[in-house]
C-alpha positions as a printed NumPy array, in Angstrom:
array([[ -3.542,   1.4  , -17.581],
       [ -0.697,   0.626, -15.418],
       [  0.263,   2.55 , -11.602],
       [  2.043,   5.641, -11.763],
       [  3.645,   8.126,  -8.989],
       [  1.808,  11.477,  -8.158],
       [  0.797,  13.913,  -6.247],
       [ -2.368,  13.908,  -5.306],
       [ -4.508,  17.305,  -6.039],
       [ -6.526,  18.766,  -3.353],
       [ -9.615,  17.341,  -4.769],
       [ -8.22 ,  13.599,  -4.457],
       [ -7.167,  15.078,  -1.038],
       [-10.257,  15.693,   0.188],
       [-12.199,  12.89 ,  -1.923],
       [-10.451,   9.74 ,  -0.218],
       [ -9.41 ,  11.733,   3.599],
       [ -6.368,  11.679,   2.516],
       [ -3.853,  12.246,   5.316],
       [ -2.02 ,  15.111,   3.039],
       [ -4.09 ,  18.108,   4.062],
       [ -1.034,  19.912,   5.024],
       [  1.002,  19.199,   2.402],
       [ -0.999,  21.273,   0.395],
       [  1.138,  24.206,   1.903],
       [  3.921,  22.612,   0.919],
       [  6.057,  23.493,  -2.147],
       [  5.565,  20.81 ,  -4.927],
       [  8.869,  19.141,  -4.638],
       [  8.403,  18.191,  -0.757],
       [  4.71 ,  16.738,  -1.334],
       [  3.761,  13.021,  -0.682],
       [  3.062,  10.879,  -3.704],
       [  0.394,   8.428,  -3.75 ],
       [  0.345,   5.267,  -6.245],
       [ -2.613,   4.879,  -8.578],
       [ -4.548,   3.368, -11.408],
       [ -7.149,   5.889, -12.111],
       [ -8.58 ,   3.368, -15.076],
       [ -8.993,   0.303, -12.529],
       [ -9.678,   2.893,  -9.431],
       [ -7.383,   1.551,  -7.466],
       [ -5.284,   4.276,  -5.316],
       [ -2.216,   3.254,  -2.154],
       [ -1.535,   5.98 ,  -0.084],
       [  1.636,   4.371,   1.578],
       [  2.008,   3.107,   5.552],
       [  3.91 ,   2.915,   7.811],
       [  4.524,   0.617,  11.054],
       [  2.026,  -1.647,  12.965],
       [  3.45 ,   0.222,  16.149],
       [  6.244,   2.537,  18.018],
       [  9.63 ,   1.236,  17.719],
       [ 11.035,   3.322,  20.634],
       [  8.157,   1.139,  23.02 ],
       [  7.963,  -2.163,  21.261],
       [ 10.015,  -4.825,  20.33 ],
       [ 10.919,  -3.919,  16.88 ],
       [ 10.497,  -8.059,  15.643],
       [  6.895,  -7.742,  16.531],
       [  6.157,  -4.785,  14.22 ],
       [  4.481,  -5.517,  10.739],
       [  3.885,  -2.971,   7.969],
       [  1.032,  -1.532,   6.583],
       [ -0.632,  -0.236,   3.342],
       [ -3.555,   1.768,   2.876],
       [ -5.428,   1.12 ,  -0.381],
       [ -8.337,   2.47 ,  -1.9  ],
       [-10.152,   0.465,  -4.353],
       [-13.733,   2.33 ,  -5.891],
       [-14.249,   4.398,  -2.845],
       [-13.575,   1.28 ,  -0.622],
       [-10.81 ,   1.802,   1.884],
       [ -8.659,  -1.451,   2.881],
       [ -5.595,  -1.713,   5.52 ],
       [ -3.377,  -4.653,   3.833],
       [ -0.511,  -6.2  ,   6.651],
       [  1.98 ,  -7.595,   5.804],
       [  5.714,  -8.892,   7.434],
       [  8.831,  -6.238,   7.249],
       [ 10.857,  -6.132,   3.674],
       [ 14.132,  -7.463,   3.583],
       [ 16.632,  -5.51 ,   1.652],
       [ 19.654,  -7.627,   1.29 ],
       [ 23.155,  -5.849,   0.749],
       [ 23.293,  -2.166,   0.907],
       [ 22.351,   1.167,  -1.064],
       [ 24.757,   0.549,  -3.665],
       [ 23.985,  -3.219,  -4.498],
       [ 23.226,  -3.359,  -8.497],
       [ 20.508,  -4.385,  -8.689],
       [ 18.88 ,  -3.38 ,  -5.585],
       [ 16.7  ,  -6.028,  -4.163],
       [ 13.381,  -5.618,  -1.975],
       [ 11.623,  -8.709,  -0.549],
       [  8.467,  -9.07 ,   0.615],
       [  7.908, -11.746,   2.495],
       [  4.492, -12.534,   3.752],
       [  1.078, -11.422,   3.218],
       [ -0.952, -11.376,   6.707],
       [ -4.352,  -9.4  ,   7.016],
       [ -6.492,  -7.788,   4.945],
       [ -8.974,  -5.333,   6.366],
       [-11.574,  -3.486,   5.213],
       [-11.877,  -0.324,   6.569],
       [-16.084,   0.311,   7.186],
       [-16.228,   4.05 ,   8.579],
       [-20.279,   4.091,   8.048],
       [-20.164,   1.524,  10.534],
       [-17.115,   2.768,  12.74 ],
       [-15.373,  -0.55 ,  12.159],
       [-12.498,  -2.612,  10.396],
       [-13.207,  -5.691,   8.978],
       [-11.131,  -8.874,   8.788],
       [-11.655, -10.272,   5.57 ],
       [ -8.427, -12.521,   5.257],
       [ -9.836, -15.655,   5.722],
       [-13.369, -15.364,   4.235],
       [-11.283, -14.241,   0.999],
       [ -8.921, -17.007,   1.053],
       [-10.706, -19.55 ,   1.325],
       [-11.993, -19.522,  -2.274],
       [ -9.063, -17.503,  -3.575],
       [-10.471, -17.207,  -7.481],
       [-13.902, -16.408,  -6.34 ],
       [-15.237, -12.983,  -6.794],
       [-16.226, -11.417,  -3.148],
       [-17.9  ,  -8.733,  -2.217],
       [-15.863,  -7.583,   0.696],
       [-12.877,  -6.664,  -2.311],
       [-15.47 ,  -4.774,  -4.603],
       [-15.889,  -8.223,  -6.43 ],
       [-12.337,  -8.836,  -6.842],
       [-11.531, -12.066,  -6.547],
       [ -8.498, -12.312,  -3.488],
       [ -5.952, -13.167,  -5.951],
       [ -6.717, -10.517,  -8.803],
       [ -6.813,  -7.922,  -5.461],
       [ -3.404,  -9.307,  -4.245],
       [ -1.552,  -9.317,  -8.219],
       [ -2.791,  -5.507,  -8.409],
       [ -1.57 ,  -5.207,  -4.844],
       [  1.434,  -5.918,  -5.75 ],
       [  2.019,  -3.892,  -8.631],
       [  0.97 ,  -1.019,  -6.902],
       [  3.829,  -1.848,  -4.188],
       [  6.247,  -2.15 ,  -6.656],
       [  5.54 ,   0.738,  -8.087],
       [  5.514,   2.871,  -5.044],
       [  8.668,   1.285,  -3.444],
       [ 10.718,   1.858,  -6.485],
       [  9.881,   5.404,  -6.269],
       [ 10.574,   6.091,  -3.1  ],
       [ 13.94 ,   4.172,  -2.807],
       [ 15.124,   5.474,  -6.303],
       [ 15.278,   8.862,  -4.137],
       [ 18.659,   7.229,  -2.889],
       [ 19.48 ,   4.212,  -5.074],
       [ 20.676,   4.996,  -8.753],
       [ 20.888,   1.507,  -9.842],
       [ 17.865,  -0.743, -11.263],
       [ 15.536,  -2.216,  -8.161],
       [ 13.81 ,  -5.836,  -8.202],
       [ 10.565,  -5.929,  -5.91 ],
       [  9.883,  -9.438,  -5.185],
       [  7.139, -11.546,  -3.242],
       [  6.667, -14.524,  -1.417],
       [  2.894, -14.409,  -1.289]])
């Protein structure tokens, strides 16, 4: 199966503590989407910013994804996109640069994890801390998810085709 946009259902809601409790009281069209692969469980919720822009310096700020992989819940960092040219560019471009951190997110223990360099360091090895994933299978799913999601939500305001690239 491959990643499709939806909206999750109240049961996925409440299932992975999903931050979309209100928009359940939403109407349809103004609910958040999430990005999944229901064959390969494998679910991103989105992010956001490392931090405030209005009280840091906006260079320092990285982004963030949520993922959720087999009830496992991960925090994946990486540097800003770069969107060179404007709205209307054909074909719109998104580039992500870097890869940084890769957390695992252990509530039972009331802790995140860093498991970016005990996964890297034998990068076709299965490991445990990515639900036997090996770090570069988890970071090629990774990025289809992304791609995925981003070309959603830009194709909200760009009409012409959209290239996601990498440089991880």
């Amino acid at each position: 199966m491959t990643f499709v946009n939806e909206i999750p259902t109240a049961e996925d809601i409440e299932k992975y503590e999903l931050p979309y409790k209100l928009d359940l009281e939403k109407p349809i069209e103004h609910r958040r989407m999430w990005t999944v692969d229901r064959e390969r469980d494998f679910f991103l919720t989105g992010g956001g910013l490392t931090g405030n822009p209005a009280f840091e310096d906006p260079k320092t700020l990285k982004v963030y994804f949520s993922l959720y992989l087999s009830g496992s819940k991960f925090r994946i960092i990486m540097e800003p996109k770069r969107t060179p040219g404007d709205f209307k560019a054909d074909p719109f471009f998104i580039h992500w640069p870097a890869l940084l951190e890769i957390w695992a997110i252990r509530p039972q223990e009331n802790r995140m994890v860093d498991v970016t360099k005990m996964v890297t360091e034998q990068p076709d090895a299965s490991h445990p801390m990515l639900n036997n994933y090996s770090f570069n299978k988890f970071v090629a799913i990774f990025k289809e998810a992304v791609t995925v999601f981003k070309a959603a939500e830009y194709n909200k305001h760009i009409k012409s085709p959209i290239t996601v690239t990498f440089g991880f």
